[in-house]
Short mmCIF file of C-alpha atoms and ligand atoms in Angstrom, two decimals:
data_model
loop_
_atom_site.label_atom_id
_atom_site.label_comp_id
_atom_site.label_asym_id
_atom_site.label_seq_id
_atom_site.Cartn_x
_atom_site.Cartn_y
_atom_site.Cartn_z
CA MET A 207 99.18 54.09 -31.49
CA ASN A 208 101.41 57.16 -30.16
CA VAL A 209 105.13 58.01 -30.94
CA PRO A 210 107.28 58.47 -27.82
CA VAL A 211 108.29 62.09 -27.13
CA THR A 212 111.86 62.32 -28.03
CA GLY A 213 113.90 65.98 -27.59
CA GLN A 214 111.63 67.87 -25.84
CA PRO A 215 112.46 71.42 -26.85
CA GLU A 216 113.49 74.37 -24.15
CA LEU A 217 110.01 76.26 -23.67
CA GLY A 218 111.56 79.72 -22.17
CA ALA A 219 111.08 83.26 -23.12
CA SER A 220 113.50 82.80 -25.92
CA SER A 221 111.45 79.82 -27.28
CA SER A 222 109.33 79.94 -30.14
CA ILE A 223 106.29 77.87 -31.28
CA VAL A 224 104.79 77.46 -34.75
CA ILE A 225 101.55 75.19 -34.92
CA LEU A 226 99.52 74.53 -38.26
CA THR A 227 96.08 73.71 -38.31
CA GLY A 228 93.92 72.26 -40.72
CA ALA A 229 90.48 70.98 -41.14
CA GLY A 230 90.62 68.03 -38.54
CA ILE A 231 90.69 70.53 -35.79
CA SER A 232 86.79 72.02 -36.46
CA ALA A 233 85.67 68.64 -36.99
CA GLU A 234 84.36 68.09 -33.75
CA SER A 235 82.94 71.62 -34.17
CA GLY A 236 80.58 69.94 -36.67
CA ILE A 237 82.39 71.31 -39.78
CA ASP A 238 82.60 68.60 -42.67
CA THR A 239 86.88 67.81 -43.17
CA PHE A 240 87.77 67.53 -47.04
CA ARG A 241 89.14 64.41 -47.64
CA ASP A 242 87.73 61.74 -45.10
CA LYS A 243 84.74 59.40 -45.95
CA GLY A 244 82.25 61.71 -46.78
CA GLY A 245 83.82 65.02 -46.77
CA ILE A 246 83.53 67.97 -48.87
CA TRP A 247 85.75 66.94 -51.95
CA SER A 248 83.57 63.59 -52.13
CA LYS A 249 80.33 65.72 -52.33
CA ILE A 250 81.69 68.43 -54.72
CA ASP A 251 84.50 68.65 -57.23
CA TYR A 252 87.11 70.96 -56.48
CA ARG A 253 87.48 72.28 -59.86
CA ASP A 254 84.68 73.62 -59.95
CA VAL A 255 84.85 76.11 -56.60
CA ALA A 256 88.08 76.04 -55.64
CA THR A 257 90.01 77.05 -58.85
CA PRO A 258 90.31 79.97 -60.63
CA GLU A 259 89.19 78.32 -63.47
CA GLY A 260 86.17 77.12 -61.67
CA PHE A 261 85.16 80.52 -60.68
CA ALA A 262 85.55 82.22 -64.06
CA ARG A 263 83.43 79.30 -65.59
CA ASN A 264 80.66 79.77 -62.89
CA PRO A 265 80.87 82.05 -60.55
CA ARG A 266 77.19 81.69 -59.17
CA LYS A 267 78.19 78.12 -58.56
CA VAL A 268 80.85 79.46 -56.33
CA PHE A 269 79.41 82.23 -54.21
CA ASP A 270 76.80 79.29 -53.67
CA PHE A 271 79.44 76.91 -51.96
CA TYR A 272 80.92 79.68 -49.87
CA ASN A 273 77.37 81.39 -48.92
CA LYS A 274 76.10 77.59 -47.63
CA ARG A 275 79.35 77.46 -45.73
CA ARG A 276 79.20 80.84 -44.32
CA ARG A 277 75.83 80.70 -43.31
CA ARG A 278 76.54 76.98 -41.20
CA MET A 279 78.78 79.05 -39.44
CA ALA A 280 76.12 80.90 -37.41
CA ASP A 281 75.69 77.46 -35.86
CA ILE A 282 79.09 76.75 -34.89
CA LYS A 283 81.22 76.95 -32.01
CA PRO A 284 85.31 76.89 -31.12
CA ASN A 285 85.43 73.14 -29.33
CA ALA A 286 88.14 72.13 -26.54
CA ALA A 287 91.09 71.88 -28.89
CA HIS A 288 90.73 75.72 -30.05
CA ARG A 289 90.24 76.43 -26.65
CA ALA A 290 93.39 74.51 -25.68
CA LEU A 291 95.68 76.54 -28.17
CA ALA A 292 94.35 79.64 -27.17
CA ARG A 293 95.13 79.22 -23.58
CA LEU A 294 98.69 77.94 -24.95
CA GLU A 295 99.22 81.14 -26.23
CA GLN A 296 98.38 82.84 -23.33
CA GLU A 297 99.84 80.79 -20.60
CA LEU A 298 103.40 80.25 -22.48
CA PRO A 299 106.58 82.34 -22.63
CA GLY A 300 108.06 82.76 -25.60
CA THR A 301 106.77 83.42 -29.14
CA PHE A 302 104.13 81.62 -30.64
CA LEU A 303 102.38 81.12 -34.08
CA LEU A 304 99.39 79.82 -35.47
CA VAL A 305 99.21 78.96 -38.87
CA THR A 306 95.66 77.53 -40.32
CA GLN A 307 94.69 76.33 -43.87
CA ASN A 308 91.33 76.99 -42.16
CA ILE A 309 89.15 79.89 -43.72
CA ASP A 310 86.54 79.15 -40.85
CA ASP A 311 86.67 81.87 -37.40
CA LEU A 312 86.81 79.51 -34.79
CA HIS A 313 90.60 80.13 -33.80
CA GLU A 314 89.81 83.91 -33.33
CA ALA A 315 86.33 82.71 -31.52
CA ALA A 316 88.51 80.81 -29.27
CA GLY A 317 90.74 83.51 -27.97
CA SER A 318 94.04 83.26 -30.31
CA ARG A 319 95.66 86.36 -31.50
CA HIS A 320 98.85 85.34 -33.21
CA LEU A 321 97.23 83.95 -35.76
CA VAL A 322 97.26 83.75 -39.62
CA HIS A 323 94.67 82.08 -42.40
CA MET A 324 97.42 80.83 -44.84
CA HIS A 325 93.99 79.83 -47.16
CA GLY A 326 92.21 83.05 -46.75
CA GLU A 327 89.27 83.85 -45.03
CA LEU A 328 84.87 82.63 -45.43
CA ASN A 329 83.94 86.05 -43.67
CA LYS A 330 86.15 88.00 -46.00
CA THR A 331 85.60 89.06 -49.69
CA LEU A 332 88.42 90.29 -52.57
CA CYS A 333 87.70 92.86 -54.81
CA GLU A 334 89.52 92.63 -58.22
CA ALA A 335 88.50 96.24 -59.10
CA CYS A 336 90.56 97.69 -55.99
CA GLY A 337 92.08 94.83 -55.24
CA GLN A 338 91.59 95.40 -51.31
CA SER A 339 89.99 92.96 -48.83
CA SER A 340 87.01 93.24 -46.90
CA ARG A 341 84.75 91.52 -44.23
CA TRP A 342 81.99 89.82 -45.46
CA THR A 343 79.41 88.00 -43.18
CA GLY A 344 76.46 87.49 -45.40
CA ASP A 345 75.95 86.52 -48.98
CA MET A 346 77.91 87.21 -51.89
CA SER A 347 76.87 87.37 -55.37
CA ILE A 348 77.92 88.70 -58.61
CA ASP A 349 75.62 92.03 -58.00
CA SER A 350 77.79 92.73 -54.57
CA ARG A 351 79.51 96.02 -54.14
CA CYS A 352 82.71 96.24 -52.78
CA PRO A 353 82.59 97.90 -49.42
CA THR A 354 85.94 99.88 -50.39
CA CYS A 355 85.40 101.14 -54.12
CA SER A 356 82.02 100.74 -54.49
CA THR A 357 82.33 98.58 -57.86
CA VAL A 358 79.63 96.09 -58.24
CA GLY A 359 80.35 92.88 -59.94
CA ARG A 360 83.97 92.64 -59.00
CA LEU A 361 83.87 90.42 -55.93
CA ARG A 362 84.94 87.29 -54.85
CA PRO A 363 85.50 85.02 -51.79
CA ASP A 364 89.04 85.89 -50.13
CA VAL A 365 90.13 82.66 -50.54
CA VAL A 366 93.35 81.02 -51.43
CA TRP A 367 92.36 78.65 -54.40
CA PHE A 368 93.96 75.52 -56.20
CA GLY A 369 97.24 76.98 -58.32
CA GLU A 370 97.07 80.50 -55.92
CA MET A 371 99.77 81.82 -53.79
CA PRO A 372 98.69 81.30 -50.31
CA TYR A 373 98.81 83.96 -47.77
CA HIS A 374 101.80 85.48 -45.55
CA MET A 375 104.12 82.59 -46.49
CA GLY A 376 106.69 85.04 -45.90
CA ARG A 377 105.68 85.27 -42.21
CA VAL A 378 105.26 81.67 -41.80
CA HIS A 379 108.89 80.72 -43.14
CA ALA A 380 110.57 83.09 -41.33
CA ALA A 381 108.40 81.63 -37.91
CA LEU A 382 109.67 77.68 -39.40
CA SER A 383 113.61 79.06 -39.49
CA ALA A 384 113.08 80.37 -35.58
CA CYS A 385 110.82 77.94 -34.46
CA ASP A 386 111.86 74.87 -31.68
CA LEU A 387 108.69 73.25 -31.40
CA PHE A 388 106.50 72.51 -34.79
CA VAL A 389 103.33 70.74 -34.02
CA SER A 390 100.65 69.85 -36.72
CA ILE A 391 97.09 69.11 -36.38
CA GLY A 392 94.12 67.83 -38.05
CA THR A 393 95.60 67.83 -41.32
CA SER A 394 95.79 65.04 -43.91
CA GLY A 395 99.48 66.28 -45.58
CA SER A 396 98.46 66.33 -48.39
CA VAL A 397 98.52 69.66 -49.42
CA TYR A 398 101.09 71.92 -50.20
CA PRO A 399 103.25 74.29 -48.96
CA ALA A 400 101.44 73.52 -45.84
CA ALA A 401 102.27 69.75 -46.04
CA GLY A 402 106.09 70.72 -46.71
CA PHE A 403 106.32 73.15 -42.91
CA VAL A 404 107.44 70.06 -41.15
CA GLU A 405 110.11 69.01 -43.13
CA GLU A 406 111.33 73.10 -43.17
CA ALA A 407 111.20 72.99 -39.15
CA ARG A 408 113.07 69.47 -38.49
CA PHE A 409 115.37 71.18 -40.81
CA ASN A 410 115.83 74.41 -38.49
CA GLY A 411 116.60 71.82 -35.71
CA ALA A 412 112.78 72.10 -34.38
CA HIS A 413 110.97 69.43 -32.60
CA THR A 414 108.53 68.68 -34.40
CA VAL A 415 104.98 67.03 -33.07
CA GLU A 416 101.64 65.12 -34.93
CA LEU A 417 98.37 65.20 -33.23
CA ASN A 418 95.78 63.91 -35.75
CA LEU A 419 93.12 61.10 -36.10
CA GLU A 420 95.55 58.89 -37.85
CA PRO A 421 99.03 59.69 -39.25
CA SER A 422 98.88 61.71 -42.17
CA GLU A 423 100.88 61.53 -45.41
CA GLY A 424 103.86 63.06 -43.79
CA GLY A 425 103.38 61.18 -40.84
CA GLY A 426 106.54 59.57 -40.74
CA MET A 427 108.63 62.70 -40.67
CA PHE A 428 107.39 63.57 -37.26
CA ALA A 429 109.68 62.95 -33.93
CA GLU A 430 106.31 62.70 -31.98
CA ALA A 431 102.99 61.94 -32.81
CA HIS A 432 99.82 61.30 -30.48
CA TYR A 433 96.84 60.09 -32.23
CA GLY A 434 93.23 60.81 -31.40
CA ARG A 435 90.38 63.17 -32.15
CA ALA A 436 91.54 66.86 -31.14
CA THR A 437 89.31 67.65 -28.83
CA GLU A 438 90.83 64.89 -26.66
CA VAL A 439 94.94 64.80 -27.54
CA VAL A 440 95.11 68.90 -27.71
CA PRO A 441 94.34 69.63 -24.90
CA ALA A 442 96.34 67.08 -23.22
CA PHE A 443 99.38 68.07 -25.35
CA VAL A 444 98.50 71.27 -24.34
CA ASP A 445 98.26 70.78 -20.26
CA HIS A 446 101.78 68.59 -20.57
CA LEU A 447 103.74 71.48 -22.55
CA ILE A 448 102.27 74.11 -19.76
CA GLU A 449 103.84 71.57 -17.17
CA VAL A 450 107.32 71.23 -19.04
CA ALA A 451 107.44 75.37 -19.07
CA ALA A 452 106.70 75.55 -15.55
CA GLN A 453 109.24 73.10 -14.37
CA GLN A 454 111.69 74.49 -16.91
CA TRP A 455 111.15 78.04 -15.27
N1 APR B 662 90.22 65.10 -34.74
C1 APR B 662 91.70 65.00 -35.27
N2 APR B 662 92.28 64.75 -36.21
C2 APR B 662 90.96 65.00 -37.33
C3 APR B 662 89.77 64.70 -36.61
C4 APR B 662 89.63 64.71 -35.47
N3 APR B 662 88.28 64.65 -35.05
N4 APR B 662 88.61 64.30 -37.93
C5 APR B 662 89.63 64.20 -38.88
N5 APR B 662 91.04 64.65 -38.50
C6 APR B 662 91.79 64.52 -39.20
C7 APR B 662 91.67 63.86 -40.96
O1 APR B 662 92.21 62.56 -40.16
C8 APR B 662 92.56 64.42 -41.49
O2 APR B 662 93.99 63.68 -41.82
O3 APR B 662 92.01 65.69 -39.92
C9 APR B 662 92.86 65.76 -41.59
C10 APR B 662 91.77 66.46 -42.41
O4 APR B 662 92.37 66.58 -43.68
P1 APR B 662 91.77 67.40 -44.89
O5 APR B 662 90.55 66.95 -45.34
O6 APR B 662 92.44 66.62 -45.98
O7 APR B 662 92.25 68.92 -44.78
P2 APR B 662 93.22 69.71 -44.79
O8 APR B 662 94.63 68.90 -44.36
O9 APR B 662 93.12 70.78 -43.98
O10 APR B 662 93.28 70.05 -45.95
C11 APR B 662 94.30 70.85 -46.56
O11 APR B 662 92.80 71.49 -49.08
O12 APR B 662 91.33 71.65 -50.11
C12 APR B 662 92.40 72.25 -49.19
O13 APR B 662 92.05 74.53 -48.75
C13 APR B 662 91.50 73.13 -48.58
O14 APR B 662 92.86 73.94 -46.26
C14 APR B 662 92.31 72.94 -47.19
C15 APR B 662 93.92 71.95 -47.57
#
């Protein structure tokens, strides 16, 4: 079911695009989503592995959860939707910001550069002794040593847990206040503040588009929507945007 296009923005050198992605864009690369049938949160209680309280209660369980997800990444590749967003960033004039809720590095692997991970990154560790975030690709444990300050036993996954403040929010709100086009891809719209971005973009006059397998919780707030698998609807939408921009130039 697709919602008709209304109010396509000008896509010139002064245009500004904000894209939000969620777990759905990585689903066809083989990474489970969280809330779909059989999703991650149907197999493990998020309170045990994605909250500060869960980490304090049982750090080993949390390290094991993220170690398993980090190891899986060795066999995971970006898909056509990730590659389409990298192409959009390269080919469209104007300013572009990709805000992902995902902690995988598939957008980077596909070539995206103007990217922020608002929920942190699987391949990073945060030291509670020195406050530094460092790259970390192997297993992490209570015996791991901080690469910056060498303290042992104070590392945690550099992932934003429930109840914690997401990263880069100043930059995200600034981009939402100035964007002409806001596109939300592969997210259920069930977690704030990301779920509120569409309203913020609309309030600031942006054209808003949802690309998802099915209408999200905030689906009714988008001016335009295309439903289907990300590897189909995202490349098609990117082709359309590049075509519109070429006509307007
Ligand atoms: N193509 C497009 N969309 C898809 C696909 C697909 N192949 N498969 C699933 N989806 C959609 C689902 O319909 C759903 O709307 O992706 C969305 C995934 O929703 P969630 O599992 O809730 O993931 P997300 O929205 O990213 O969760 C947000 O919640 O648990 C926290 O920190 C976690 O970043 C995560 C946040």
